[in-house]
PDB file of C-alpha atoms in Angstrom:
ATOM      1  CA  UNK A   1      -0.049   0.226  -0.221  1.00 90.00           C
ATOM      2  CA  UNK A   2       1.377   3.247  -0.788  1.00 92.00           C
ATOM      3  CA  UNK A   3      -0.107   6.912  -0.050  1.00 95.00           C
ATOM      4  CA  UNK A   4      -0.575   9.997  -2.932  1.00 95.00           C
ATOM      5  CA  UNK A   5      -0.797  13.697  -2.058  1.00 97.00           C
ATOM      6  CA  UNK A   6      -0.711  16.023  -4.744  1.00 95.00           C
ATOM      7  CA  UNK A   7      -3.558  17.216  -7.387  1.00 95.00           C
ATOM      8  CA  UNK A   8      -4.962  15.194  -9.944  1.00 92.00           C
ATOM      9  CA  UNK A   9      -6.358  17.296 -12.126  1.00 91.00           C
ATOM     10  CA  UNK A  10      -7.064  20.438 -11.098  1.00 94.00           C
ATOM     11  CA  UNK A  11      -8.259  18.413  -6.992  1.00 96.00           C
ATOM     12  CA  UNK A  12      -5.857  18.662  -4.137  1.00 97.00           C
ATOM     13  CA  UNK A  13      -5.712  16.256  -1.271  1.00 97.00           C
ATOM     14  CA  UNK A  14      -4.645  11.835  -0.543  1.00 98.00           C
ATOM     15  CA  UNK A  15      -5.344   8.744  -0.901  1.00 97.00           C
ATOM     16  CA  UNK A  16      -3.953   5.053  -0.431  1.00 97.00           C
ATOM     17  CA  UNK A  17      -3.732   2.922  -2.866  1.00 95.00           C
ATOM     18  CA  UNK A  18      -2.688  -0.661  -3.316  1.00 95.00           C
ATOM     19  CA  UNK A  19      -1.110  -2.191  -6.638  1.00 90.00           C
ATOM     20  CA  UNK A  20       1.042  -6.103  -6.531  1.00 86.00           C
ATOM     21  CA  UNK A  21       1.708  -7.465  -9.558  1.00 80.00           C
ATOM     22  CA  UNK A  22       4.123 -10.741 -11.028  1.00 80.00           C
ATOM     23  CA  UNK A  23       7.593 -10.569 -12.478  1.00 75.00           C
ATOM     24  CA  UNK A  24       9.132 -12.895 -14.194  1.00 75.00           C
ATOM     25  CA  UNK A  25      11.789 -11.727 -16.100  1.00 71.00           C
ATOM     26  CA  UNK A  26      11.539  -8.980 -18.440  1.00 71.00           C
ATOM     27  CA  UNK A  27       7.193  -9.452 -18.271  1.00 71.00           C
ATOM     28  CA  UNK A  28       4.903  -8.359 -16.006  1.00 70.00           C
ATOM     29  CA  UNK A  29       0.948 -10.084 -14.996  1.00 73.00           C
ATOM     30  CA  UNK A  30      -1.340 -10.415 -12.520  1.00 73.00           C
ATOM     31  CA  UNK A  31      -1.175  -7.079 -12.052  1.00 79.00           C
ATOM     32  CA  UNK A  32      -3.265  -5.425  -9.347  1.00 86.00           C
ATOM     33  CA  UNK A  33      -3.717  -1.540  -8.518  1.00 89.00           C
ATOM     34  CA  UNK A  34      -7.242  -0.324  -7.051  1.00 95.00           C
ATOM     35  CA  UNK A  35      -7.679   3.195  -4.852  1.00 96.00           C
ATOM     36  CA  UNK A  36      -8.542   2.141  -1.228  1.00 96.00           C
ATOM     37  CA  UNK A  37     -12.153   2.992  -0.585  1.00 95.00           C
ATOM     38  CA  UNK A  38     -12.690   6.580   1.751  1.00 95.00           C
ATOM     39  CA  UNK A  39      -9.237   7.298   1.983  1.00 97.00           C
ATOM     40  CA  UNK A  40      -9.204  10.471   0.041  1.00 97.00           C
ATOM     41  CA  UNK A  41      -8.791  13.627   1.816  1.00 97.00           C
ATOM     42  CA  UNK A  42      -9.060  17.036   0.846  1.00 97.00           C
ATOM     43  CA  UNK A  43     -10.999  18.184  -2.811  1.00 97.00           C
ATOM     44  CA  UNK A  44      -9.767  13.985  -3.279  1.00 97.00           C
ATOM     45  CA  UNK A  45     -12.997  12.903  -1.148  1.00 97.00           C
ATOM     46  CA  UNK A  46     -14.698   9.864  -2.520  1.00 96.00           C
ATOM     47  CA  UNK A  47     -11.949   9.032  -5.453  1.00 97.00           C
ATOM     48  CA  UNK A  48     -12.728   6.026  -6.149  1.00 97.00           C
ATOM     49  CA  UNK A  49     -10.745   4.022  -9.486  1.00 96.00           C
ATOM     50  CA  UNK A  50      -7.744   1.969 -10.395  1.00 94.00           C
ATOM     51  CA  UNK A  51      -4.728   2.017 -12.556  1.00 89.00           C
ATOM     52  CA  UNK A  52      -1.965   0.702 -13.370  1.00 87.00           C
ATOM     53  CA  UNK A  53       1.984   0.864 -13.460  1.00 84.00           C
ATOM     54  CA  UNK A  54       5.016   1.260 -16.102  1.00 82.00           C
ATOM     55  CA  UNK A  55       8.309   0.614 -16.119  1.00 81.00           C
ATOM     56  CA  UNK A  56      10.423   2.603 -18.807  1.00 86.00           C
ATOM     57  CA  UNK A  57      13.186   1.076 -20.217  1.00 86.00           C
ATOM     58  CA  UNK A  58      15.588   2.865 -17.965  1.00 91.00           C
ATOM     59  CA  UNK A  59      14.179   1.602 -14.904  1.00 85.00           C
ATOM     60  CA  UNK A  60      11.668   4.988 -14.877  1.00 91.00           C
ATOM     61  CA  UNK A  61       8.513   4.292 -12.534  1.00 87.00           C
ATOM     62  CA  UNK A  62       5.292   5.912 -13.823  1.00 89.00           C
ATOM     63  CA  UNK A  63       1.635   5.099 -12.430  1.00 89.00           C
ATOM     64  CA  UNK A  64      -1.337   5.954 -13.904  1.00 89.00           C
ATOM     65  CA  UNK A  65      -4.693   6.213 -12.486  1.00 91.00           C
ATOM     66  CA  UNK A  66      -8.534   5.962 -13.324  1.00 94.00           C
ATOM     67  CA  UNK A  67     -10.799   7.637 -10.884  1.00 95.00           C
ATOM     68  CA  UNK A  68     -14.472   9.704 -10.680  1.00 95.00           C
ATOM     69  CA  UNK A  69     -14.390  11.835  -7.357  1.00 95.00           C
ATOM     70  CA  UNK A  70     -17.761  12.453  -5.961  1.00 84.00           C
ATOM     71  CA  UNK A  71     -18.737  16.111  -6.743  1.00 72.00           C
TER      72      UNK A  71
END
C-alpha cells in the first residue's frame, strides 16, 4: 500500500492505493492496482477507481489512475 499526496487535474488532496504484480524476468503479469475506498481527503474525498504501473526501459516507474471523484 502506498499514499498519494498532490493534485489530480484541479483537485488537491490525498488517498491510498494498493498494488501488486508478478514479475518473471522481463515481464509483468497478474497486476492489481486499486484506490482504497474511503481513503481520499480534501478535494479528493470520495475518489474511487484503479490504475496501473509501467516501467520504462531505464527503470523509471510511471503510475497512472483511472478514477472518479464525487462532486
